[in-house]
Amino acid sequence: MALESRPSHTQTVAGWAAHDSSGKIVPFIFKRRETGVNDVSIKVMYCGICHTDLHFVNNDWGITMYPVVPGHEITGVITKVGSNVKNFKVGDRVGVGCLAASCLECEFCKNSQENYCDQIQFTYNGIFWDGTVTYGGYSDMLVADHRYVVRVPDNLPMDAAAPLLCAGVTVFSPMKDCQLVESPGKKVGVVGLGGLGHVAVKMAKAFGHHVTVISTSPSKETEAKQRLGADSFIVSTDDEQMQRGKRTLDVVLDTVSAQHSLGPILELLKVNGTLALVGAPDRPIELPSFPLIFGKRSVKGSMTGSMKETQEMMDVCGKHNITCDVELIKPDQINQAFDRLARNDVRYRFVIDIAGNSKL
Ligand code: NAP
Ligand code: ZN
């Protein structure tokens, strides 16, 4: 397949790509499609570094098409709109997350659940409707179909809002599914205090729940409680703490990026509790049957969120003033950021200052 040789690909873009599974990011000039009738063009301001980007550049899941331009936590400003686009105008502050296209016709697309369309295409490492490979937000400009673009509320800063586009909606969607958005007073657990986990804590607190962080990092306890507002903290490698936590939680969100057993986490759930799994380790995770059957517990997965949910989540974050705790970096620091992310050394999300607007 010609990656960038289509005649319709007329716009030259400066970006950053990995060319092989060494995962090393280097500057990369490429072409994007013309701004079509349903498209908007966006000057990218900021792009978050999701752990998924690391999985992709390293080819952890065996599905990477190189060169890969990662990035699906994008905020920016609209510079051009296609003739069919009525809901956005030049100058609007917008965000783009994981989704670039879906079939628009199946039951999921028709019911605002296009994230479960079986023809879903992603912002990067996807195949767009024109047959070309999609390139993500580690780049100075993006062309996106307007149906996969949301508004960033005026009160949210563009840098700290960027990770909401993936991390935010990925935890918001299962929370909504588990009735946590409208019904306060539940006991909620968050496993893994990283990019996804720290937003989950902030949201669950804003929605009025008692929040327990389950973490491998004792060093995160003080911050989790004092800065993020967590009520309780369990070190998952401490058997005594895990014992004390048994049967205490209504819902647990598991955001862990590495292989681990779900057994001890399931034990933390009350009878009938739900474990919503969003972390995506490259190898199967252990799911022992006893904690499931002795507690009538359920495990379910969740894949980012729909566009409707993404806008709802942005608006809810605007209302509650929820943003991400970010470490801003310049594009030439992406490789260092990847190294630190791989070592679990980030509080709590790296965001690339693509447009060079912040003092760094
Ligand atoms: P992240 O910032 O690296 O956070 C992951 C957290 O997992 C770490 O902060 C750490 O928290 C914990 N962890 C790391 N290694 C661990 C280990 N060996 N055992 C137990 N815990 C460990 O990553 P992220 O960006 O939040 O993404 C998390 C995962 O979600 C990734 O696999 C990503 O691909 C996936 N994801 C899925 C979706 C979806 O749609 N379902 C969307 C986005 C991302 P502690 O230090 O607190 O233990
Ligand atoms: Zn992501």
mmCIF file of C-alpha atoms and ligand atoms in Angstrom:
data_model
loop_
_atom_site.group_PDB
_atom_site.id
_atom_site.type_symbol
_atom_site.label_atom_id
_atom_site.label_comp_id
_atom_site.label_asym_id
_atom_site.label_seq_id
_atom_site.Cartn_x
_atom_site.Cartn_y
_atom_site.Cartn_z
ATOM 1 C CA MET A 1 0.000 0.000 0.000
ATOM 2 C CA ALA A 2 1.180 3.497 -0.819
ATOM 3 C CA LEU A 3 1.345 5.199 2.519
ATOM 4 C CA GLU A 4 1.541 8.778 1.378
ATOM 5 C CA SER A 5 1.657 8.802 -2.394
ATOM 6 C CA ARG A 6 -2.031 9.447 -3.094
ATOM 7 C CA PRO A 7 -2.548 12.495 -5.326
ATOM 8 C CA SER A 8 -5.162 13.671 -2.815
ATOM 9 C CA HIS A 9 -2.486 13.831 -0.143
ATOM 10 C CA THR A 10 -1.313 17.352 -0.716
ATOM 11 C CA GLN A 11 -0.600 18.779 2.721
ATOM 12 C CA THR A 12 2.958 18.487 3.988
ATOM 13 C CA VAL A 13 3.229 17.836 7.709
ATOM 14 C CA ALA A 14 6.137 17.736 10.128
ATOM 15 C CA GLY A 15 5.811 14.927 12.618
ATOM 16 C CA TRP A 16 7.660 12.358 14.681
ATOM 17 C CA ALA A 17 7.650 8.638 13.898
ATOM 18 C CA ALA A 18 9.111 5.294 14.923
ATOM 19 C CA HIS A 19 10.399 3.275 11.970
ATOM 20 C CA ASP A 20 10.926 -0.100 13.637
ATOM 21 C CA SER A 21 10.378 -1.962 16.890
ATOM 22 C CA SER A 22 13.352 -0.277 18.533
ATOM 23 C CA GLY A 23 10.641 2.308 19.185
ATOM 24 C CA LYS A 24 13.026 5.199 18.631
ATOM 25 C CA ILE A 25 11.194 8.359 17.578
ATOM 26 C CA VAL A 26 12.726 10.585 14.890
ATOM 27 C CA PRO A 27 11.452 13.607 12.919
ATOM 28 C CA PHE A 28 9.348 12.536 9.944
ATOM 29 C CA ILE A 29 7.927 14.625 7.099
ATOM 30 C CA PHE A 30 4.810 13.204 5.464
ATOM 31 C CA LYS A 31 1.648 14.165 3.568
ATOM 32 C CA ARG A 32 -1.933 14.301 4.754
ATOM 33 C CA ARG A 33 -5.083 14.281 2.650
ATOM 34 C CA GLU A 34 -6.679 17.502 1.477
ATOM 35 C CA THR A 35 -9.305 18.865 3.849
ATOM 36 C CA GLY A 36 -12.376 16.999 2.505
ATOM 37 C CA VAL A 37 -16.003 18.095 2.653
ATOM 38 C CA ASN A 38 -16.529 16.308 5.972
ATOM 39 C CA ASP A 39 -13.117 17.162 7.384
ATOM 40 C CA VAL A 40 -11.604 19.783 9.575
ATOM 41 C CA SER A 41 -7.915 20.645 9.642
ATOM 42 C CA ILE A 42 -6.418 21.210 13.048
ATOM 43 C CA LYS A 43 -3.241 22.949 14.117
ATOM 44 C CA VAL A 44 -2.027 20.563 16.804
ATOM 45 C CA MET A 45 -1.109 22.358 20.038
ATOM 46 C CA TYR A 46 -0.547 19.489 22.469
ATOM 47 C CA CYS A 47 -0.478 15.711 22.357
ATOM 48 C CA GLY A 48 -0.410 13.376 25.358
ATOM 49 C CA ILE A 49 1.792 10.279 25.481
ATOM 50 C CA CYS A 50 -0.466 7.316 26.248
ATOM 51 C CA HIS A 51 1.017 3.964 27.261
ATOM 52 C CA THR A 52 -0.691 2.649 24.121
ATOM 53 C CA ASP A 53 1.802 4.740 22.106
ATOM 54 C CA LEU A 54 4.592 2.834 23.809
ATOM 55 C CA HIS A 55 2.889 -0.512 23.080
ATOM 56 C CA PHE A 56 2.615 0.541 19.409
ATOM 57 C CA VAL A 57 6.114 1.888 18.809
ATOM 58 C CA ASN A 58 7.580 -1.265 20.384
ATOM 59 C CA ASN A 59 5.136 -3.469 18.435
ATOM 60 C CA ASP A 60 4.042 -5.120 21.725
ATOM 61 C CA TRP A 61 0.766 -6.279 20.176
ATOM 62 C CA GLY A 62 2.318 -7.394 16.828
ATOM 63 C CA ILE A 63 0.066 -5.102 14.749
ATOM 64 C CA THR A 64 2.201 -2.018 14.178
ATOM 65 C CA MET A 65 2.538 -0.693 10.613
ATOM 66 C CA TYR A 66 5.792 1.268 10.389
ATOM 67 C CA PRO A 67 6.478 4.106 10.122
ATOM 68 C CA VAL A 68 4.078 4.868 12.949
ATOM 69 C CA VAL A 69 3.270 8.438 13.990
ATOM 70 C CA PRO A 70 1.681 7.915 17.421
ATOM 71 C CA GLY A 71 -0.602 10.246 19.325
ATOM 72 C CA HIS A 72 -4.308 10.120 20.126
ATOM 73 C CA GLU A 73 -4.628 12.656 22.921
ATOM 74 C CA ILE A 74 -4.707 15.724 20.736
ATOM 75 C CA THR A 75 -5.804 19.282 21.411
ATOM 76 C CA GLY A 76 -5.576 22.033 18.849
ATOM 77 C CA VAL A 77 -7.304 24.791 16.938
ATOM 78 C CA ILE A 78 -9.316 24.434 13.740
ATOM 79 C CA THR A 79 -7.699 26.067 10.723
ATOM 80 C CA LYS A 80 -10.005 24.863 7.911
ATOM 81 C CA VAL A 81 -13.488 23.344 7.639
ATOM 82 C CA GLY A 82 -15.021 21.298 4.821
ATOM 83 C CA SER A 83 -18.276 22.392 3.167
ATOM 84 C CA ASN A 84 -20.439 19.798 4.995
ATOM 85 C CA VAL A 85 -19.156 20.825 8.415
ATOM 86 C CA LYS A 86 -21.669 23.012 10.199
ATOM 87 C CA ASN A 87 -20.816 22.492 13.858
ATOM 88 C CA PHE A 88 -17.214 23.775 13.858
ATOM 89 C CA LYS A 89 -15.564 26.944 12.597
ATOM 90 C CA VAL A 90 -12.027 28.214 12.148
ATOM 91 C CA GLY A 91 -10.499 29.095 15.513
ATOM 92 C CA ASP A 92 -12.499 26.561 17.582
ATOM 93 C CA ARG A 93 -10.614 24.781 20.383
ATOM 94 C CA VAL A 94 -11.028 21.079 19.735
ATOM 95 C CA GLY A 95 -9.803 17.630 20.663
ATOM 96 C CA VAL A 96 -9.249 14.357 18.817
ATOM 97 C CA GLY A 97 -8.944 10.997 20.555
ATOM 98 C CA CYS A 98 -8.549 7.407 19.414
ATOM 99 C CA LEU A 99 -11.199 7.240 16.695
ATOM 100 C CA ALA A 100 -10.720 8.330 13.071
ATOM 101 C CA ALA A 101 -13.494 6.469 11.257
ATOM 102 C CA SER A 102 -16.188 3.801 11.585
ATOM 103 C CA CYS A 103 -18.758 2.379 9.175
ATOM 104 C CA LEU A 104 -21.528 4.830 10.223
ATOM 105 C CA GLU A 105 -24.156 2.199 9.347
ATOM 106 C CA CYS A 106 -24.027 -0.657 11.849
ATOM 107 C CA GLU A 107 -26.127 -0.859 15.012
ATOM 108 C CA PHE A 108 -23.206 0.460 17.079
ATOM 109 C CA CYS A 109 -22.539 3.448 14.829
ATOM 110 C CA LYS A 110 -26.240 4.259 14.736
ATOM 111 C CA ASN A 111 -26.530 4.111 18.533
ATOM 112 C CA SER A 112 -23.547 6.272 19.451
ATOM 113 C CA GLN A 113 -21.384 3.286 20.269
ATOM 114 C CA GLU A 114 -19.138 3.549 17.225
ATOM 115 C CA ASN A 115 -16.165 2.583 19.399
ATOM 116 C CA TYR A 116 -17.541 -0.981 19.081
ATOM 117 C CA CYS A 117 -18.059 -0.864 15.278
ATOM 118 C CA ASP A 118 -16.137 -3.792 13.790
ATOM 119 C CA GLN A 119 -14.773 -1.511 11.078
ATOM 120 C CA ILE A 120 -13.417 1.022 13.530
ATOM 121 C CA GLN A 121 -10.289 2.841 12.408
ATOM 122 C CA PHE A 122 -7.932 4.596 14.753
ATOM 123 C CA THR A 123 -6.227 7.978 14.688
ATOM 124 C CA TYR A 124 -2.951 6.224 14.002
ATOM 125 C CA ASN A 125 -2.021 2.788 12.703
ATOM 126 C CA GLY A 126 -5.482 2.566 11.101
ATOM 127 C CA ILE A 127 -6.611 2.445 7.475
ATOM 128 C CA PHE A 128 -8.745 5.443 6.600
ATOM 129 C CA TRP A 129 -11.690 5.331 4.143
ATOM 130 C CA ASP A 130 -9.319 6.380 1.321
ATOM 131 C CA GLY A 131 -7.140 3.320 1.950
ATOM 132 C CA THR A 132 -4.204 5.169 3.473
ATOM 133 C CA VAL A 133 -2.586 4.552 6.830
ATOM 134 C CA THR A 134 -3.518 7.055 9.526
ATOM 135 C CA TYR A 135 -0.847 9.100 11.269
ATOM 136 C CA GLY A 136 -1.463 10.492 14.741
ATOM 137 C CA GLY A 137 -0.950 13.596 16.784
ATOM 138 C CA TYR A 138 2.830 13.647 17.142
ATOM 139 C CA SER A 139 2.661 16.086 14.232
ATOM 140 C CA ASP A 140 1.993 19.759 13.683
ATOM 141 C CA MET A 141 -1.252 19.356 11.735
ATOM 142 C CA LEU A 142 -4.098 16.877 11.569
ATOM 143 C CA VAL A 143 -6.987 16.329 9.154
ATOM 144 C CA ALA A 144 -9.936 14.712 10.917
ATOM 145 C CA ASP A 145 -13.477 13.835 9.926
ATOM 146 C CA HIS A 146 -15.621 16.250 11.978
ATOM 147 C CA ARG A 147 -17.699 13.369 13.373
ATOM 148 C CA TYR A 148 -14.657 12.287 15.387
ATOM 149 C CA VAL A 149 -13.810 15.711 16.812
ATOM 150 C CA VAL A 150 -15.002 17.211 20.119
ATOM 151 C CA ARG A 151 -14.948 20.642 21.711
ATOM 152 C CA VAL A 152 -12.633 21.543 24.551
ATOM 153 C CA PRO A 153 -14.529 23.589 27.185
ATOM 154 C CA ASP A 154 -13.252 27.158 27.464
ATOM 155 C CA ASN A 155 -12.175 26.821 31.076
ATOM 156 C CA LEU A 156 -9.873 23.830 30.464
ATOM 157 C CA PRO A 157 -6.243 24.530 29.496
ATOM 158 C CA MET A 158 -5.273 22.843 26.238
ATOM 159 C CA ASP A 159 -2.178 21.115 27.668
ATOM 160 C CA ALA A 160 -3.725 19.538 30.764
ATOM 161 C CA ALA A 161 -6.906 18.688 28.839
ATOM 162 C CA ALA A 162 -5.129 16.751 26.078
ATOM 163 C CA PRO A 163 -4.927 13.401 27.953
ATOM 164 C CA LEU A 164 -8.669 13.511 28.566
ATOM 165 C CA LEU A 165 -9.112 12.569 24.895
ATOM 166 C CA CYS A 166 -7.948 9.021 25.577
ATOM 167 C CA ALA A 167 -7.144 8.509 29.271
ATOM 168 C CA GLY A 168 -10.167 10.554 30.335
ATOM 169 C CA VAL A 169 -12.803 8.934 28.159
ATOM 170 C CA THR A 170 -11.357 5.439 28.613
ATOM 171 C CA VAL A 171 -12.092 5.594 32.345
ATOM 172 C CA PHE A 172 -15.248 7.718 32.032
ATOM 173 C CA SER A 173 -16.981 5.227 29.736
ATOM 174 C CA PRO A 174 -16.867 2.205 32.102
ATOM 175 C CA MET A 175 -17.754 4.488 35.022
ATOM 176 C CA LYS A 176 -20.862 5.554 33.164
ATOM 177 C CA ASP A 177 -21.598 1.950 32.269
ATOM 178 C CA CYS A 178 -21.381 1.033 35.962
ATOM 179 C CA GLN A 179 -23.733 3.916 36.930
ATOM 180 C CA LEU A 180 -20.986 5.786 38.747
ATOM 181 C CA VAL A 181 -21.528 9.126 37.036
ATOM 182 C CA GLU A 182 -25.005 9.812 38.411
ATOM 183 C CA SER A 183 -25.166 7.707 41.606
ATOM 184 C CA PRO A 184 -22.694 8.813 44.304
ATOM 185 C CA GLY A 185 -21.680 6.959 47.444
ATOM 186 C CA LYS A 186 -20.104 3.816 45.986
ATOM 187 C CA LYS A 187 -16.792 2.249 46.933
ATOM 188 C CA VAL A 188 -14.612 2.476 43.837
ATOM 189 C CA GLY A 189 -11.156 0.955 43.350
ATOM 190 C CA VAL A 190 -8.589 2.101 40.790
ATOM 191 C CA VAL A 191 -5.743 -0.312 40.018
ATOM 192 C CA GLY A 192 -2.594 1.320 38.599
ATOM 193 C CA LEU A 193 -1.994 4.993 39.298
ATOM 194 C CA GLY A 194 -0.710 6.118 35.906
ATOM 195 C CA GLY A 195 -2.187 8.261 33.142
ATOM 196 C CA LEU A 196 -5.567 6.534 33.103
ATOM 197 C CA GLY A 197 -5.614 5.784 36.830
ATOM 198 C CA HIS A 198 -5.010 9.311 38.065
ATOM 199 C CA VAL A 199 -7.882 10.717 35.966
ATOM 200 C CA ALA A 200 -10.094 7.884 37.197
ATOM 201 C CA VAL A 201 -9.385 8.919 40.796
ATOM 202 C CA LYS A 202 -10.208 12.559 40.056
ATOM 203 C CA MET A 203 -13.430 11.664 38.257
ATOM 204 C CA ALA A 204 -14.605 9.160 40.851
ATOM 205 C CA LYS A 205 -14.035 11.746 43.598
ATOM 206 C CA ALA A 206 -15.882 14.421 41.599
ATOM 207 C CA PHE A 207 -18.785 11.981 41.192
ATOM 208 C CA GLY A 208 -18.994 11.532 44.990
ATOM 209 C CA HIS A 209 -17.458 8.114 45.588
ATOM 210 C CA HIS A 210 -15.103 6.670 48.166
ATOM 211 C CA VAL A 211 -11.941 5.909 46.192
ATOM 212 C CA THR A 212 -9.266 3.314 46.926
ATOM 213 C CA VAL A 213 -6.086 3.232 44.870
ATOM 214 C CA ILE A 214 -4.499 -0.204 44.444
ATOM 215 C CA SER A 215 -0.889 0.327 43.455
ATOM 216 C CA THR A 216 2.503 -1.343 43.228
ATOM 217 C CA SER A 217 4.156 1.971 44.174
ATOM 218 C CA PRO A 218 4.095 2.882 47.895
ATOM 219 C CA SER A 219 5.763 6.166 46.906
ATOM 220 C CA LYS A 220 2.514 7.318 45.270
ATOM 221 C CA GLU A 221 0.409 7.108 48.449
ATOM 222 C CA THR A 222 0.851 10.635 49.795
ATOM 223 C CA GLU A 223 0.194 12.246 46.411
ATOM 224 C CA ALA A 224 -2.744 9.973 45.703
ATOM 225 C CA LYS A 225 -4.414 11.116 48.895
ATOM 226 C CA GLN A 226 -3.304 14.733 49.133
ATOM 227 C CA ARG A 227 -3.249 15.821 45.503
ATOM 228 C CA LEU A 228 -5.678 13.523 43.771
ATOM 229 C CA GLY A 229 -8.103 13.133 46.666
ATOM 230 C CA ALA A 230 -8.047 9.336 47.117
ATOM 231 C CA ASP A 231 -9.538 8.142 50.404
ATOM 232 C CA SER A 232 -7.565 4.971 50.775
ATOM 233 C CA PHE A 233 -4.444 3.334 49.329
ATOM 234 C CA ILE A 234 -3.572 -0.352 49.126
ATOM 235 C CA VAL A 235 -0.107 -1.530 48.156
ATOM 236 C CA SER A 236 -0.933 -4.539 46.019
ATOM 237 C CA THR A 237 2.285 -6.377 46.889
ATOM 238 C CA ASP A 238 1.459 -6.205 50.625
ATOM 239 C CA ASP A 239 -0.597 -9.328 51.471
ATOM 240 C CA GLU A 240 -1.844 -7.942 54.749
ATOM 241 C CA GLN A 241 -3.217 -4.793 53.127
ATOM 242 C CA MET A 242 -4.828 -6.871 50.374
ATOM 243 C CA GLN A 243 -6.415 -9.148 53.010
ATOM 244 C CA ARG A 244 -7.868 -6.166 54.844
ATOM 245 C CA GLY A 245 -9.330 -4.865 51.587
ATOM 246 C CA LYS A 246 -11.267 -8.048 50.781
ATOM 247 C CA ARG A 247 -14.947 -7.617 49.870
ATOM 248 C CA THR A 248 -14.888 -3.838 50.292
ATOM 249 C CA LEU A 249 -15.375 -2.428 46.779
ATOM 250 C CA ASP A 250 -18.405 -2.126 44.475
ATOM 251 C CA VAL A 251 -16.526 -1.424 41.242
ATOM 252 C CA VAL A 252 -12.853 -1.678 40.327
ATOM 253 C CA LEU A 253 -11.216 -0.141 37.261
ATOM 254 C CA ASP A 254 -8.030 -1.953 36.250
ATOM 255 C CA THR A 255 -5.698 0.306 34.240
ATOM 256 C CA VAL A 256 -2.516 -1.767 34.527
ATOM 257 C CA SER A 257 -0.345 -1.901 31.413
ATOM 258 C CA ALA A 258 1.608 -5.057 32.353
ATOM 259 C CA GLN A 259 0.730 -8.696 32.862
ATOM 260 C CA HIS A 260 -0.761 -9.436 36.309
ATOM 261 C CA SER A 261 -3.303 -11.722 37.944
ATOM 262 C CA LEU A 262 -6.884 -10.572 38.326
ATOM 263 C CA GLY A 263 -7.451 -12.998 41.222
ATOM 264 C CA PRO A 264 -6.265 -10.800 44.113
ATOM 265 C CA ILE A 265 -8.040 -7.779 42.607
ATOM 266 C CA LEU A 266 -11.332 -9.671 42.282
ATOM 267 C CA GLU A 267 -11.113 -10.572 45.989
ATOM 268 C CA LEU A 268 -11.329 -6.857 46.797
ATOM 269 C CA LEU A 269 -14.809 -6.707 45.253
ATOM 270 C CA LYS A 270 -17.982 -7.204 47.256
ATOM 271 C CA VAL A 271 -20.325 -10.025 46.198
ATOM 272 C CA ASN A 272 -21.803 -9.036 42.825
ATOM 273 C CA GLY A 273 -19.044 -6.473 42.226
ATOM 274 C CA THR A 274 -17.703 -5.554 38.811
ATOM 275 C CA LEU A 275 -14.142 -5.363 37.550
ATOM 276 C CA ALA A 276 -13.867 -3.147 34.475
ATOM 277 C CA LEU A 277 -10.638 -3.875 32.664
ATOM 278 C CA VAL A 278 -9.150 -1.184 30.455
ATOM 279 C CA GLY A 279 -5.407 -1.906 30.720
ATOM 280 C CA ALA A 280 -4.086 -3.813 27.708
ATOM 281 C CA PRO A 281 -0.998 -5.910 28.550
ATOM 282 C CA ASP A 282 0.580 -7.682 25.592
ATOM 283 C CA ARG A 283 0.084 -11.137 27.098
ATOM 284 C CA PRO A 284 -3.065 -12.803 28.529
ATOM 285 C CA ILE A 285 -3.812 -12.021 32.130
ATOM 286 C CA GLU A 286 -4.629 -14.646 34.726
ATOM 287 C CA LEU A 287 -8.329 -14.950 35.538
ATOM 288 C CA PRO A 288 -8.822 -17.597 38.254
ATOM 289 C CA SER A 289 -12.345 -18.970 38.577
ATOM 290 C CA PHE A 290 -12.698 -19.169 42.373
ATOM 291 C CA PRO A 291 -12.822 -15.432 43.133
ATOM 292 C CA LEU A 292 -15.370 -15.093 40.335
ATOM 293 C CA ILE A 293 -17.717 -17.875 41.393
ATOM 294 C CA PHE A 294 -17.415 -17.426 45.171
ATOM 295 C CA GLY A 295 -18.311 -13.767 44.847
ATOM 296 C CA LYS A 296 -20.652 -13.813 41.848
ATOM 297 C CA ARG A 297 -18.373 -11.192 40.402
ATOM 298 C CA SER A 298 -18.119 -9.975 36.812
ATOM 299 C CA VAL A 299 -15.223 -8.905 34.653
ATOM 300 C CA LYS A 300 -15.776 -6.777 31.596
ATOM 301 C CA GLY A 301 -13.626 -4.906 29.138
ATOM 302 C CA SER A 302 -14.072 -1.439 27.734
ATOM 303 C CA MET A 303 -12.549 0.206 24.670
ATOM 304 C CA THR A 304 -12.104 3.989 24.850
ATOM 305 C CA GLY A 305 -15.526 5.678 24.510
ATOM 306 C CA SER A 306 -17.958 6.823 21.857
ATOM 307 C CA MET A 307 -17.787 10.335 20.442
ATOM 308 C CA LYS A 308 -20.964 11.250 22.327
ATOM 309 C CA GLU A 309 -19.394 10.018 25.566
ATOM 310 C CA THR A 310 -16.170 11.842 24.748
ATOM 311 C CA GLN A 311 -18.005 15.169 24.429
ATOM 312 C CA GLU A 312 -20.027 14.406 27.563
ATOM 313 C CA MET A 313 -16.797 13.607 29.424
ATOM 314 C CA MET A 314 -15.168 16.859 28.220
ATOM 315 C CA ASP A 315 -18.200 18.831 29.395
ATOM 316 C CA VAL A 316 -18.284 17.024 32.760
ATOM 317 C CA CYS A 317 -14.567 17.773 33.189
ATOM 318 C CA GLY A 318 -15.272 21.393 32.299
ATOM 319 C CA LYS A 319 -18.023 21.506 34.917
ATOM 320 C CA HIS A 320 -15.901 19.930 37.666
ATOM 321 C CA ASN A 321 -12.668 21.541 36.481
ATOM 322 C CA ILE A 322 -10.989 18.170 36.039
ATOM 323 C CA THR A 323 -7.712 18.202 34.157
ATOM 324 C CA CYS A 324 -4.701 15.912 34.097
ATOM 325 C CA ASP A 325 -1.480 16.290 36.052
ATOM 326 C CA VAL A 326 0.996 16.643 33.218
ATOM 327 C CA GLU A 327 4.717 16.906 32.598
ATOM 328 C CA LEU A 328 5.147 19.056 29.512
ATOM 329 C CA ILE A 329 7.987 18.147 27.158
ATOM 330 C CA LYS A 330 9.416 19.345 23.866
ATOM 331 C CA PRO A 331 9.193 17.048 20.833
ATOM 332 C CA ASP A 332 12.922 16.274 21.031
ATOM 333 C CA GLN A 333 12.350 14.759 24.487
ATOM 334 C CA ILE A 334 9.855 12.093 23.336
ATOM 335 C CA ASN A 335 12.401 9.247 23.523
ATOM 336 C CA GLN A 336 13.360 10.173 27.095
ATOM 337 C CA ALA A 337 9.675 10.359 27.989
ATOM 338 C CA PHE A 338 9.108 6.864 26.532
ATOM 339 C CA ASP A 339 12.012 5.526 28.611
ATOM 340 C CA ARG A 340 10.587 7.071 31.760
ATOM 341 C CA LEU A 341 7.046 5.886 30.989
ATOM 342 C CA ALA A 342 8.365 2.341 30.530
ATOM 343 C CA ARG A 343 9.967 2.626 33.996
ATOM 344 C CA ASN A 344 6.716 3.888 35.570
ATOM 345 C CA ASP A 345 8.375 7.246 36.201
ATOM 346 C CA VAL A 346 5.823 9.916 35.288
ATOM 347 C CA ARG A 347 3.400 12.043 37.343
ATOM 348 C CA TYR A 348 1.048 11.329 35.655
ATOM 349 C CA ARG A 349 1.083 12.042 31.932
ATOM 350 C CA PHE A 350 3.680 13.382 29.523
ATOM 351 C CA VAL A 351 2.246 15.919 27.117
ATOM 352 C CA ILE A 352 4.209 17.123 24.092
ATOM 353 C CA ASP A 353 4.151 20.860 23.443
ATOM 354 C CA ILE A 354 3.859 20.392 19.685
ATOM 355 C CA ALA A 355 3.312 24.040 18.760
ATOM 356 C CA GLY A 356 6.010 25.334 21.135
ATOM 357 C CA ASN A 357 3.590 27.571 23.014
ATOM 358 C CA SER A 358 4.649 26.780 26.566
ATOM 359 C CA LYS A 359 7.750 28.003 28.364
ATOM 360 C CA LEU A 360 9.872 24.865 28.764
HETATM 361 P P1 NAP B 1 0.678 4.228 32.549
HETATM 362 O O1 NAP B 1 0.582 5.701 32.688
HETATM 363 O O2 NAP B 1 1.995 3.614 32.288
HETATM 364 O O3 NAP B 1 0.021 3.586 33.867
HETATM 365 C C1 NAP B 1 -0.046 2.196 34.083
HETATM 366 C C2 NAP B 1 0.084 1.930 35.571
HETATM 367 O O4 NAP B 1 0.046 0.519 35.759
HETATM 368 C C3 NAP B 1 1.399 2.360 36.181
HETATM 369 O O5 NAP B 1 1.414 3.716 36.575
HETATM 370 C C4 NAP B 1 1.511 1.449 37.383
HETATM 371 O O6 NAP B 1 0.754 1.982 38.467
HETATM 372 C C5 NAP B 1 0.804 0.182 36.918
HETATM 373 N N1 NAP B 1 1.779 -0.860 36.568
HETATM 374 C C6 NAP B 1 2.793 -0.763 35.681
HETATM 375 N N2 NAP B 1 3.461 -1.929 35.610
HETATM 376 C C7 NAP B 1 2.841 -2.770 36.460
HETATM 377 C C8 NAP B 1 3.046 -4.133 36.838
HETATM 378 N N3 NAP B 1 4.043 -4.861 36.304
HETATM 379 N N4 NAP B 1 2.194 -4.689 37.727
HETATM 380 C C9 NAP B 1 1.195 -3.975 38.265
HETATM 381 N N5 NAP B 1 0.976 -2.664 37.965
HETATM 382 C C10 NAP B 1 1.777 -2.093 37.074
HETATM 383 O O7 NAP B 1 -0.287 3.725 31.379
HETATM 384 P P2 NAP B 1 -1.676 4.334 30.851
HETATM 385 O O8 NAP B 1 -1.393 5.277 29.744
HETATM 386 O O9 NAP B 1 -2.489 4.752 32.000
HETATM 387 O O10 NAP B 1 -2.300 3.036 30.148
HETATM 388 C C11 NAP B 1 -2.581 1.876 30.906
HETATM 389 C C12 NAP B 1 -2.986 0.726 30.014
HETATM 390 O O11 NAP B 1 -4.260 1.016 29.450
HETATM 391 C C13 NAP B 1 -2.064 0.455 28.843
HETATM 392 O O12 NAP B 1 -1.939 -0.953 28.660
HETATM 393 C C14 NAP B 1 -2.793 1.086 27.672
HETATM 394 O O13 NAP B 1 -2.457 0.500 26.431
HETATM 395 C C15 NAP B 1 -4.217 0.776 28.051
HETATM 396 N N6 NAP B 1 -5.218 1.632 27.418
HETATM 397 C C16 NAP B 1 -6.395 1.039 27.077
HETATM 398 C C17 NAP B 1 -7.398 1.800 26.522
HETATM 399 C C18 NAP B 1 -8.717 1.182 26.203
HETATM 400 O O14 NAP B 1 -9.436 1.705 25.363
HETATM 401 N N7 NAP B 1 -9.098 0.109 26.859
HETATM 402 C C19 NAP B 1 -7.184 3.162 26.284
HETATM 403 C C20 NAP B 1 -5.995 3.732 26.673
HETATM 404 C C21 NAP B 1 -5.007 2.961 27.239
HETATM 405 P P3 NAP B 1 1.241 1.794 40.003
HETATM 406 O O15 NAP B 1 2.605 2.432 40.076
HETATM 407 O O16 NAP B 1 0.209 2.542 40.755
HETATM 408 O O17 NAP B 1 1.240 0.332 40.296
HETATM 409 ZN ZN ZN B 2 -4.516 6.078 24.688
#
